Each structure stands twice: as structure tokens, then as C-alpha cells.
Amino acid sequence: MIQKPYEKVMLFMGVLSVRGFPEALKDELEALYGPVSVISSPMPFSFTDYYVPEMGNEIERFFIAFDNLVTPDSLARIKTETNEIEMKYAIEGKRSVNLDPGLITEGNIVLATTKNRAHRIAIGMSLYAEVTLIYHSKGFESFPWTYADYRSEEVQNILLAFRKQYLQLRKAR
């Protein structure tokens, strides 16, 4: 049986930080995944207080996109690597940065997670993935499980711009 290779997709990350987006972190991510093509403007992260006990009250959200396209089956490895990077930036065992890698395809946004739920699929390395948003009628549609920030117009506009960039990169290659 001839196997068709996966179509490459765009790697992006949602970043939560209490100290901006450290240049050393950008350098470390670029060493692993290639050039960061976009870093969104910071926005206050006020959608949940889940991270407050660990990170404090001054949490900001950034999104970054990478120029190098990846195969979708690399998501578990990337999530494992970003979990290790988070620990490098931890202060007294508490994260000061949270990295949530995801994939942008023509039709959806997929996020990796360590937590199993009914709508998530095991992807190896004790990790799971979920389709968080689907692209339909020139925009994204959410699900009951979609994180509140990913439902927001501001975040969806960033992700739409990333998707447009992905389609241009894919066409150029």
C-alpha cells in the first residue's frame, strides 16, 4: 500500500507570560522550529483565572507563528518540547510562561494538551489533541469546548491572519 505523506501545516503557539515575550525564549523556539514570522501584540489574559495561582495577575497573551511548516504528526513531540521549555523559565517551580502549540490547516485549528476529555484524541506521549476551531464561510466557528479566548474576535482575527500566511507559504512551496 502506498502511503500519501501528510500535508505540511503551520505551527503556531499561544503564549501566556508575566514578563512579556523574552528574547531568549524566542531564540530557543527559533532554534527548534525555525524563524518566528509573527508575534502578535500582547493582550491582557482575563478569560479565566485558572493560571493566576501559578503565574499571578499580570498575565499577557501573545500568539506567534513560524515560517517553517511541519507535519501534523509532530504535534506530540512539539508539545513535549514546549513543556520542557516552560520548566526552564519557571521560578520556584511556578511557570512564568505557558506555551500552547497548535496547528493551522486550511480547515481548522488543532491544539495539543495534556488533559484528556471526551472530545480529544490521543496523539502519543500521553498527550491529546482537539480541533478547537473550524474554518467555514470566511471565518472560524467554535465548539462548546473551545477556550473562551479562542472564541474572541481579537484572537480569531490573529488566527485568520496566520491562516492567510499559511496558505501563502503553502502555495509558495
Tab-separated table of C-alpha atoms in Angstrom:
chain	number	residue	atom	x	y	z
A	1	MET	CA	0.000	0.000	0.000
A	2	ILE	CA	1.328	3.408	-0.975
A	3	GLN	CA	1.073	5.921	1.810
A	4	LYS	CA	0.417	9.520	0.962
A	5	PRO	CA	2.559	11.900	3.038
A	6	TYR	CA	0.882	14.363	5.349
A	7	GLU	CA	0.379	17.842	4.006
A	8	LYS	CA	2.531	20.233	5.992
A	9	VAL	CA	0.772	22.719	8.246
A	10	MET	CA	1.638	25.885	10.141
A	11	LEU	CA	2.937	25.660	13.679
A	12	PHE	CA	1.785	28.446	15.964
A	13	MET	CA	1.770	28.929	19.709
A	14	GLY	CA	-0.424	30.663	22.188
A	15	VAL	CA	1.891	32.143	24.801
A	16	LEU	CA	0.929	33.265	28.289
A	17	SER	CA	3.579	35.299	30.069
A	18	VAL	CA	4.000	37.525	33.078
A	19	ARG	CA	7.190	39.130	31.739
A	20	GLY	CA	6.478	39.897	28.104
A	21	PHE	CA	7.944	37.696	25.402
A	22	PRO	CA	11.585	37.131	26.409
A	23	GLU	CA	14.107	37.376	23.561
A	24	ALA	CA	15.879	34.275	24.903
A	25	LEU	CA	12.614	32.329	24.596
A	26	LYS	CA	12.170	33.492	21.006
A	27	ASP	CA	15.735	32.402	20.230
A	28	GLU	CA	15.159	28.984	21.810
A	29	LEU	CA	11.923	28.422	19.884
A	30	GLU	CA	13.534	29.518	16.623
A	31	ALA	CA	16.417	27.089	17.175
A	32	LEU	CA	13.867	24.267	17.380
A	33	TYR	CA	11.169	25.307	14.899
A	34	GLY	CA	12.681	27.887	12.568
A	35	PRO	CA	12.025	31.595	12.190
A	36	VAL	CA	9.163	33.213	14.048
A	37	SER	CA	7.344	35.139	11.364
A	38	VAL	CA	4.805	36.943	13.563
A	39	ILE	CA	4.474	37.885	17.210
A	40	SER	CA	1.085	39.375	17.985
A	41	SER	CA	0.682	42.399	20.184
A	42	PRO	CA	0.219	41.480	23.843
A	43	MET	CA	-3.292	41.399	25.212
A	44	PRO	CA	-4.397	41.052	28.830
A	45	PHE	CA	-5.408	37.478	29.607
A	46	SER	CA	-8.645	37.812	31.534
A	47	PHE	CA	-10.711	34.942	30.155
A	48	THR	CA	-10.095	32.685	33.154
A	49	ASP	CA	-8.312	32.856	36.499
A	50	TYR	CA	-7.022	29.269	36.098
A	51	TYR	CA	-3.387	30.417	35.767
A	52	VAL	CA	-3.460	33.156	38.445
A	53	PRO	CA	-2.316	30.976	41.389
A	54	GLU	CA	0.717	29.887	39.384
A	55	MET	CA	1.521	32.956	37.297
A	56	GLY	CA	-0.040	35.904	39.125
A	57	ASN	CA	-2.488	38.585	37.988
A	58	GLU	CA	-0.489	40.326	35.250
A	59	ILE	CA	-0.757	37.625	32.597
A	60	GLU	CA	-0.491	38.643	28.960
A	61	ARG	CA	-1.406	36.589	25.882
A	62	PHE	CA	0.678	36.548	22.710
A	63	PHE	CA	0.403	34.432	19.604
A	64	ILE	CA	3.385	33.514	17.465
A	65	ALA	CA	3.587	31.832	14.069
A	66	PHE	CA	6.527	30.081	12.445
A	67	ASP	CA	7.687	30.199	8.823
A	68	ASN	CA	8.703	26.542	8.683
A	69	LEU	CA	5.785	24.236	8.038
A	70	VAL	CA	5.568	20.971	9.993
A	71	THR	CA	3.849	17.629	9.590
A	72	PRO	CA	0.778	17.190	11.797
A	73	ASP	CA	2.250	14.082	13.425
A	74	SER	CA	4.953	16.235	15.045
A	75	LEU	CA	2.482	17.897	17.441
A	76	ALA	CA	3.065	15.480	20.346
A	77	ARG	CA	6.844	15.911	20.126
A	78	ILE	CA	6.499	19.703	19.951
A	79	LYS	CA	4.165	19.793	22.984
A	80	THR	CA	6.665	17.687	24.964
A	81	GLU	CA	9.485	20.054	24.000
A	82	THR	CA	7.486	23.168	24.913
A	83	ASN	CA	6.555	21.649	28.291
A	84	GLU	CA	10.292	21.243	28.971
A	85	ILE	CA	10.970	24.837	27.894
A	86	GLU	CA	8.270	26.086	30.289
A	87	MET	CA	10.152	24.487	33.175
A	88	LYS	CA	13.370	26.317	32.199
A	89	TYR	CA	11.545	29.615	32.726
A	90	ALA	CA	9.819	28.539	35.943
A	91	ILE	CA	10.510	30.490	39.129
A	92	GLU	CA	10.445	28.421	42.301
A	93	GLY	CA	8.558	25.687	40.459
A	94	LYS	CA	5.890	28.037	39.071
A	95	ARG	CA	5.693	28.762	35.379
A	96	SER	CA	6.264	32.318	34.239
A	97	VAL	CA	5.484	31.337	30.653
A	98	ASN	CA	2.960	28.894	29.218
A	99	LEU	CA	3.403	27.608	25.669
A	100	ASP	CA	0.450	26.052	23.875
A	101	PRO	CA	1.480	24.740	20.460
A	102	GLY	CA	-1.126	24.305	17.798
A	103	LEU	CA	-1.505	23.649	14.104
A	104	ILE	CA	-3.213	25.716	11.457
A	105	THR	CA	-4.568	23.860	8.462
A	106	GLU	CA	-6.740	25.095	5.665
A	107	GLY	CA	-9.809	23.862	7.540
A	108	ASN	CA	-9.108	24.008	11.262
A	109	ILE	CA	-7.093	24.942	14.324
A	110	VAL	CA	-5.787	21.987	16.360
A	111	LEU	CA	-4.349	22.351	19.868
A	112	ALA	CA	-2.280	19.909	21.931
A	113	THR	CA	-2.979	19.288	25.601
A	114	THR	CA	-2.024	17.054	28.496
A	115	LYS	CA	-5.640	16.682	29.628
A	116	ASN	CA	-7.958	14.002	28.287
A	117	ARG	CA	-11.611	14.885	27.670
A	118	ALA	CA	-14.420	13.258	25.670
A	119	HIS	CA	-13.677	15.305	22.532
A	120	ARG	CA	-9.905	14.781	22.498
A	121	ILE	CA	-7.854	12.188	20.650
A	122	ALA	CA	-4.666	10.563	21.958
A	123	ILE	CA	-1.649	11.576	19.845
A	124	GLY	CA	1.095	9.729	21.715
A	125	MET	CA	3.478	10.627	24.538
A	126	SER	CA	0.477	10.799	26.941
A	127	LEU	CA	-0.834	13.808	25.020
A	128	TYR	CA	-4.098	14.666	23.297
A	129	ALA	CA	-5.253	16.936	20.502
A	130	GLU	CA	-8.510	18.683	19.816
A	131	VAL	CA	-9.997	20.540	16.909
A	132	THR	CA	-10.586	23.892	18.604
A	133	LEU	CA	-11.943	25.880	15.653
A	134	ILE	CA	-13.028	25.040	12.128
A	135	TYR	CA	-12.819	27.361	9.149
A	136	HIS	CA	-16.143	27.878	7.418
A	137	SER	CA	-17.674	30.690	5.364
A	138	LYS	CA	-14.625	33.001	5.610
A	139	GLY	CA	-14.298	32.716	9.383
A	140	PHE	CA	-13.841	30.375	12.298
A	141	GLU	CA	-16.589	28.513	14.112
A	142	SER	CA	-16.167	27.311	17.675
A	143	PHE	CA	-17.414	24.334	19.663
A	144	PRO	CA	-18.780	24.043	23.210
A	145	TRP	CA	-15.240	23.118	24.355
A	146	THR	CA	-13.443	25.945	22.575
A	147	TYR	CA	-11.459	28.061	25.049
A	148	ALA	CA	-13.030	31.475	25.675
A	149	ASP	CA	-10.082	33.420	24.288
A	150	TYR	CA	-10.184	31.385	21.060
A	151	ARG	CA	-13.848	32.371	20.705
A	152	SER	CA	-12.979	36.083	20.882
A	153	GLU	CA	-12.940	38.222	17.759
A	154	GLU	CA	-9.453	39.531	18.602
A	155	VAL	CA	-7.890	36.054	18.768
A	156	GLN	CA	-9.800	34.792	15.740
A	157	ASN	CA	-8.574	37.775	13.701
A	158	ILE	CA	-4.977	36.884	14.619
A	159	LEU	CA	-5.577	33.268	13.656
A	160	LEU	CA	-7.227	34.286	10.378
A	161	ALA	CA	-4.113	36.319	9.532
A	162	PHE	CA	-1.949	33.285	10.402
A	163	ARG	CA	-4.155	31.095	8.192
A	164	LYS	CA	-3.765	33.529	5.298
A	165	GLN	CA	0.010	33.469	5.784
A	166	TYR	CA	-0.064	29.654	5.913
A	167	LEU	CA	-1.941	29.449	2.610
A	168	GLN	CA	0.623	31.794	1.022
A	169	LEU	CA	3.541	29.730	2.385
A	170	ARG	CA	1.955	26.510	1.181
A	171	LYS	CA	1.363	27.946	-2.285
A	172	ALA	CA	4.945	29.238	-2.495
A	173	ARG	CA	6.300	25.762	-1.730
